[in-house]
C-alpha positions as a LaTeX table, in Angstrom:
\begin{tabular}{lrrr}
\hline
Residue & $x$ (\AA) & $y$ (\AA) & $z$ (\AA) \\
\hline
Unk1 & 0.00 & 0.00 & 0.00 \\
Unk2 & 2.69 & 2.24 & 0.74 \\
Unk3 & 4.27 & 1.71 & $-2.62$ \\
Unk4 & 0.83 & 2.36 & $-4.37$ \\
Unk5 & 1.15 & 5.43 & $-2.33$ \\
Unk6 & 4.70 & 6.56 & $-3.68$ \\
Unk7 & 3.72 & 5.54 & $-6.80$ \\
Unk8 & 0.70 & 8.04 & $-7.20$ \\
Unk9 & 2.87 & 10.72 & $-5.50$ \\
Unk10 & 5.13 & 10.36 & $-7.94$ \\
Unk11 & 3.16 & 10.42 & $-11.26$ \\
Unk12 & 1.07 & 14.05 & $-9.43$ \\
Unk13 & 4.62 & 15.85 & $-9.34$ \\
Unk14 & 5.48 & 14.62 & $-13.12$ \\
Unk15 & 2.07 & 15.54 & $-14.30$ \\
Unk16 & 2.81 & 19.28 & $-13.10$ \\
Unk17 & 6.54 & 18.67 & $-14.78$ \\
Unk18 & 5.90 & 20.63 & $-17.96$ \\
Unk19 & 6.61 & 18.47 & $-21.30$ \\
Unk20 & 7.62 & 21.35 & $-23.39$ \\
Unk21 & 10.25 & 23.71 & $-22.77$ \\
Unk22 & 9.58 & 26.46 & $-24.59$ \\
Unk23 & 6.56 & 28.61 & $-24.11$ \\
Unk24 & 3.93 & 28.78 & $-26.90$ \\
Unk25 & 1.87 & 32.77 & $-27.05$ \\
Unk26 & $-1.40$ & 33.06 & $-28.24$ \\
Unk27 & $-3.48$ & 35.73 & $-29.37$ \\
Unk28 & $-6.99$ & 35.70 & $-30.30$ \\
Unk29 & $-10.28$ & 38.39 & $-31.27$ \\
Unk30 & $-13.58$ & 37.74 & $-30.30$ \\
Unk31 & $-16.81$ & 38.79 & $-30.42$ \\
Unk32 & $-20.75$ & 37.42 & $-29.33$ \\
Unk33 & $-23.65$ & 38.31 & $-27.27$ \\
Unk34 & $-24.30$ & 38.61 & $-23.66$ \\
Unk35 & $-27.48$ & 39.33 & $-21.48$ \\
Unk36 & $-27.91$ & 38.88 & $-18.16$ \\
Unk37 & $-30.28$ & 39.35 & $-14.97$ \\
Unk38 & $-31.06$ & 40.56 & $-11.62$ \\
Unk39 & $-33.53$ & 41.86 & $-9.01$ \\
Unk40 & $-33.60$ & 45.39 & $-10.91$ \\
Unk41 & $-31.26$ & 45.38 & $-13.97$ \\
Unk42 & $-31.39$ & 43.44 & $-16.92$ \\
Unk43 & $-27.93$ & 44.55 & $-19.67$ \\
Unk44 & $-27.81$ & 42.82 & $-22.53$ \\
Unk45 & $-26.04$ & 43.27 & $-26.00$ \\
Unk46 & $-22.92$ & 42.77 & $-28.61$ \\
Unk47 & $-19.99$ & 42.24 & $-27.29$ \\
Unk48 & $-16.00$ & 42.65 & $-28.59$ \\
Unk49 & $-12.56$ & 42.71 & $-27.66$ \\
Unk50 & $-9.22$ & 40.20 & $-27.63$ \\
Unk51 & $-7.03$ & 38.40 & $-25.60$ \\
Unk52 & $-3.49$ & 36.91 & $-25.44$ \\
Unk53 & $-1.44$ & 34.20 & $-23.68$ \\
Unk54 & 1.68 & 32.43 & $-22.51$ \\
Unk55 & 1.53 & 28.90 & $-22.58$ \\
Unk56 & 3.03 & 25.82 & $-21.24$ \\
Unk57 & 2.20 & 22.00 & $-22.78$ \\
Unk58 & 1.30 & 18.91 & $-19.75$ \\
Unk59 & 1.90 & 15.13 & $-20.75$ \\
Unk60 & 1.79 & 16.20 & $-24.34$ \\
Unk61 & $-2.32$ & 16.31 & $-23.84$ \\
Unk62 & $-2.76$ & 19.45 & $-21.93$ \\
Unk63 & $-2.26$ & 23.16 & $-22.55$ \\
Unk64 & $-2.13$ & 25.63 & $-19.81$ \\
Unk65 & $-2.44$ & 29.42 & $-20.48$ \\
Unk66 & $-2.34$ & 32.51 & $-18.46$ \\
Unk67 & $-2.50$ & 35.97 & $-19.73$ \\
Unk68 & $-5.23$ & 38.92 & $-19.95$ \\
Unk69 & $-8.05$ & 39.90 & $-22.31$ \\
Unk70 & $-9.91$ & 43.21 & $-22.89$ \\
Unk71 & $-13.57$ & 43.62 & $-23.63$ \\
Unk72 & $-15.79$ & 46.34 & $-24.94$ \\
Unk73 & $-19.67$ & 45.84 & $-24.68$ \\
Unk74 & $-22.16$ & 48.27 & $-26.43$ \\
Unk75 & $-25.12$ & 47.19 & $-23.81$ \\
Unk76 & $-28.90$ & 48.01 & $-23.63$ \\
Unk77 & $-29.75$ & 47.96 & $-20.01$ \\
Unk78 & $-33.56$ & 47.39 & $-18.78$ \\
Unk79 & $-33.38$ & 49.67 & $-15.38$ \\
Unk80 & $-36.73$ & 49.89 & $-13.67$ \\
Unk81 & $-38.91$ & 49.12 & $-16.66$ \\
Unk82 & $-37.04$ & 51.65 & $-18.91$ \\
Unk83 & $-34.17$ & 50.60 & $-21.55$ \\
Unk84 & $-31.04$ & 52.75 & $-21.74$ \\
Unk85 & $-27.32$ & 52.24 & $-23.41$ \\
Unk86 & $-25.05$ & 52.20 & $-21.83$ \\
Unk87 & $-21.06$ & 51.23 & $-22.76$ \\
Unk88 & $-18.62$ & 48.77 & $-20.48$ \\
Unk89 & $-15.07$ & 48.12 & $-20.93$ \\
Unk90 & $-13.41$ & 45.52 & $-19.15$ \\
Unk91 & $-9.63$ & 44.15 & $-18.81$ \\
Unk92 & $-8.34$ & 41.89 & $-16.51$ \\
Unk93 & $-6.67$ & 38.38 & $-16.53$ \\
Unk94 & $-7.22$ & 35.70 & $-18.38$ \\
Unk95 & $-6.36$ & 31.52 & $-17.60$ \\
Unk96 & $-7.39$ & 28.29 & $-19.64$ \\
Unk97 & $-6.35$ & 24.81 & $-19.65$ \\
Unk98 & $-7.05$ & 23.25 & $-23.16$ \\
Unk99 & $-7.20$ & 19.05 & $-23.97$ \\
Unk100 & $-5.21$ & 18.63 & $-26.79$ \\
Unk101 & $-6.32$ & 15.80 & $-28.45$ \\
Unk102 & $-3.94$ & 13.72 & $-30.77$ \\
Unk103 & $-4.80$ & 13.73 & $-34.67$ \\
Unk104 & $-8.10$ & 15.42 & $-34.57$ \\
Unk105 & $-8.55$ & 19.36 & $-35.35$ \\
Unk106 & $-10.63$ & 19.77 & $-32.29$ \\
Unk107 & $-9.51$ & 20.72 & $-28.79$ \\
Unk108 & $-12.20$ & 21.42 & $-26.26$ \\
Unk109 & $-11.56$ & 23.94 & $-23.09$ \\
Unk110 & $-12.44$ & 25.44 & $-19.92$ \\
Unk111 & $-11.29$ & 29.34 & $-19.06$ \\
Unk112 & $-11.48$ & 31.63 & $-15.87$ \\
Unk113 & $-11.48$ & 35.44 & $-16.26$ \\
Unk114 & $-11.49$ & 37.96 & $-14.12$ \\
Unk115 & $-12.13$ & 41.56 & $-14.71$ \\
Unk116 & $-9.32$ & 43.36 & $-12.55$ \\
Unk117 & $-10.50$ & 46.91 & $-14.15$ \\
Unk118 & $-14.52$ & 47.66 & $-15.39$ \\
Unk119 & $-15.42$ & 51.18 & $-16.92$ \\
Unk120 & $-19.25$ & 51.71 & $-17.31$ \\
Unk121 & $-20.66$ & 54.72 & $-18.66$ \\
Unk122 & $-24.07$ & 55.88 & $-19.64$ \\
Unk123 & $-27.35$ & 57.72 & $-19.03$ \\
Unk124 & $-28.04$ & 55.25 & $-15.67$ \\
Unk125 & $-24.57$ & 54.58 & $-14.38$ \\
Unk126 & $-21.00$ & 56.26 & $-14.68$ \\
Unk127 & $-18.44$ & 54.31 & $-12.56$ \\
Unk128 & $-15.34$ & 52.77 & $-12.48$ \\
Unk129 & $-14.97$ & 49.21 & $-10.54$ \\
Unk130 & $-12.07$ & 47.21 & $-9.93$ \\
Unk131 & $-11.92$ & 43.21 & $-9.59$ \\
Unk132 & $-16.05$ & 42.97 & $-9.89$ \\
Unk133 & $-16.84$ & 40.54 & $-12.55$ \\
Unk134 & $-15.92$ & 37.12 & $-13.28$ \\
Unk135 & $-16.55$ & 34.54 & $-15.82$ \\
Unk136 & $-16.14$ & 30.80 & $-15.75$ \\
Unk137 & $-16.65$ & 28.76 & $-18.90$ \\
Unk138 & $-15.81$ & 26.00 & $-21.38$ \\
Unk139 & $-15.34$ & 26.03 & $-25.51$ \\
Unk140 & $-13.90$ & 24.57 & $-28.75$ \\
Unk141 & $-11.16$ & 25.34 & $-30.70$ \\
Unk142 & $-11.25$ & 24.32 & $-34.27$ \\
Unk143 & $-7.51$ & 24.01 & $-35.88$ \\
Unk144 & $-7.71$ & 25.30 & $-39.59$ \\
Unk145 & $-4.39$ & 25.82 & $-40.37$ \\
Unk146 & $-1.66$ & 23.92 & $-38.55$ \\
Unk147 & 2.08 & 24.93 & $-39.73$ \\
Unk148 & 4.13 & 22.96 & $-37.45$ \\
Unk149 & 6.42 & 25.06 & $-35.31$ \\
Unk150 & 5.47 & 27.98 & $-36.64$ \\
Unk151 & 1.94 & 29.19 & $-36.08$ \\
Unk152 & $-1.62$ & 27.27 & $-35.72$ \\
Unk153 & $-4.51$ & 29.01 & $-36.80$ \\
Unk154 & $-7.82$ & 28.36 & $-34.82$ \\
Unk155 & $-11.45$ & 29.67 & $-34.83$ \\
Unk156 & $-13.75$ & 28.99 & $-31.45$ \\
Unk157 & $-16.79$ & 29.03 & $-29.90$ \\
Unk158 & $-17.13$ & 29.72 & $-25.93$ \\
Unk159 & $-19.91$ & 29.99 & $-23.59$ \\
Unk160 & $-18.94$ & 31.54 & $-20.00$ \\
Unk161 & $-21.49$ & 32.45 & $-17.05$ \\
Unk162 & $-20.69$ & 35.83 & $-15.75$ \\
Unk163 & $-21.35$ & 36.93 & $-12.22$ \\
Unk164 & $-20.92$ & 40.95 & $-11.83$ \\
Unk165 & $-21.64$ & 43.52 & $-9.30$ \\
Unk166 & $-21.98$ & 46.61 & $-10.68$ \\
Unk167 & $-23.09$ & 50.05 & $-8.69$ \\
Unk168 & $-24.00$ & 47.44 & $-6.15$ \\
Unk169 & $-26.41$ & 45.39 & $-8.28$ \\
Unk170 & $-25.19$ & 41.76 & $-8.60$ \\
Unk171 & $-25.92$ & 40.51 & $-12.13$ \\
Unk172 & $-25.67$ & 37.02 & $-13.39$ \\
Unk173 & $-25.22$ & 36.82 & $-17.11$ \\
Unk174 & $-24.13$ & 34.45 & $-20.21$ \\
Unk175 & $-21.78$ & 35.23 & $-22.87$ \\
Unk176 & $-21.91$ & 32.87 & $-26.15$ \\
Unk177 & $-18.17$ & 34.45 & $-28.53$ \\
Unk178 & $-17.22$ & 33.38 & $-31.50$ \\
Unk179 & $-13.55$ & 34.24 & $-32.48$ \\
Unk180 & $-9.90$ & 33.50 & $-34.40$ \\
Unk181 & $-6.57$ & 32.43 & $-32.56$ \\
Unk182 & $-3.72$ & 32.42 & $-33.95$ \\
Unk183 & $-0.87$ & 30.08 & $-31.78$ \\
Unk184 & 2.72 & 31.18 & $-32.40$ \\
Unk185 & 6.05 & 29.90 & $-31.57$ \\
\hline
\end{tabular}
């Protein structure tokens, strides 16, 4: 037993040993819907913006990345039975671990974002907040253009929840993007 022990002790710290030793950079553009909900507010709208990575490769099956992403939202807001636009801007980080999966073009993912700076501006609100909205979801990347080595061109699709508290309303919302990434070396 205390072998079997060992053993699995063992294969955890080489499964956090990175298989690659260079690191891989992303970048990628975006864009989709969002709409969400509360007690009092309901935003909803088109969404845009981009983010980038640094990578690292697990046991040749997993990808790791952590780097930011910044988002601009043209929004419609439904505040107390009246609509209004209104415009956020968010940046903040940005981490994903990706399956790579051996021979076939698609790779699914899960990500974790968090908005470390939000800028919201309209008729309703006008504020700044910092680390106040966060997003947990899951996606596909499609490869359409491998070059080995050199650069791996990808489109996706991504749905994250969103949980946000702005002007002291918490509002839980969904966020379907479409988008390109482009892997270099």
């Amino acid at each position: 037993m205390k072998k079997i022990k060992m053993l699995t002790a063992a294969l955890a710290l080489l499964a956090l040993l990175p298989t690659a030793g260079f690191a891989l950079a992303d970048i990628s553009a975006f864009g989709g819907y969002s709409w969400g909900t509360s007690d009092t507010i309901d935003p909803s709208g088109f969404q845009y913006g981009f983010d980038a990575h640094i990578n690292t490769e697990f046991l040749y099956f997993f990808q790791l990345g952590l780097g930011g992403f910044y988002k601009k939202s043209d929004m419609e807001l439904s505040y107390f039975d009246r609509d209004v636009d209104y415009n956020r801007s968010t940046a903040g980080i940005d981490a994903y671990a990706q399956l790579e999966l051996p021979l076939i073009p698609i790779d699914p993912y899960v990500r974790f974002r968090s908005a470390v700076w939000e800028k919201v501006s309209g008729q309703v609100i006008d504020n700044t907040e910092y680390f106040k909205s966060y997003s947990v979801g899951g996606g596909i990347f499609l490869t359409v253009l491998p070059v080995p080595g050199v650069i791996k061109l990808q489109l996706f699709g991504e749905y994250l929840y969103d949980i946000t508290k702005q002007d002291g309303h918490k509002v839980n919302g969904h966020t379907f993007n479409l988008g390109v990434r482009a892997d270099v070396l």
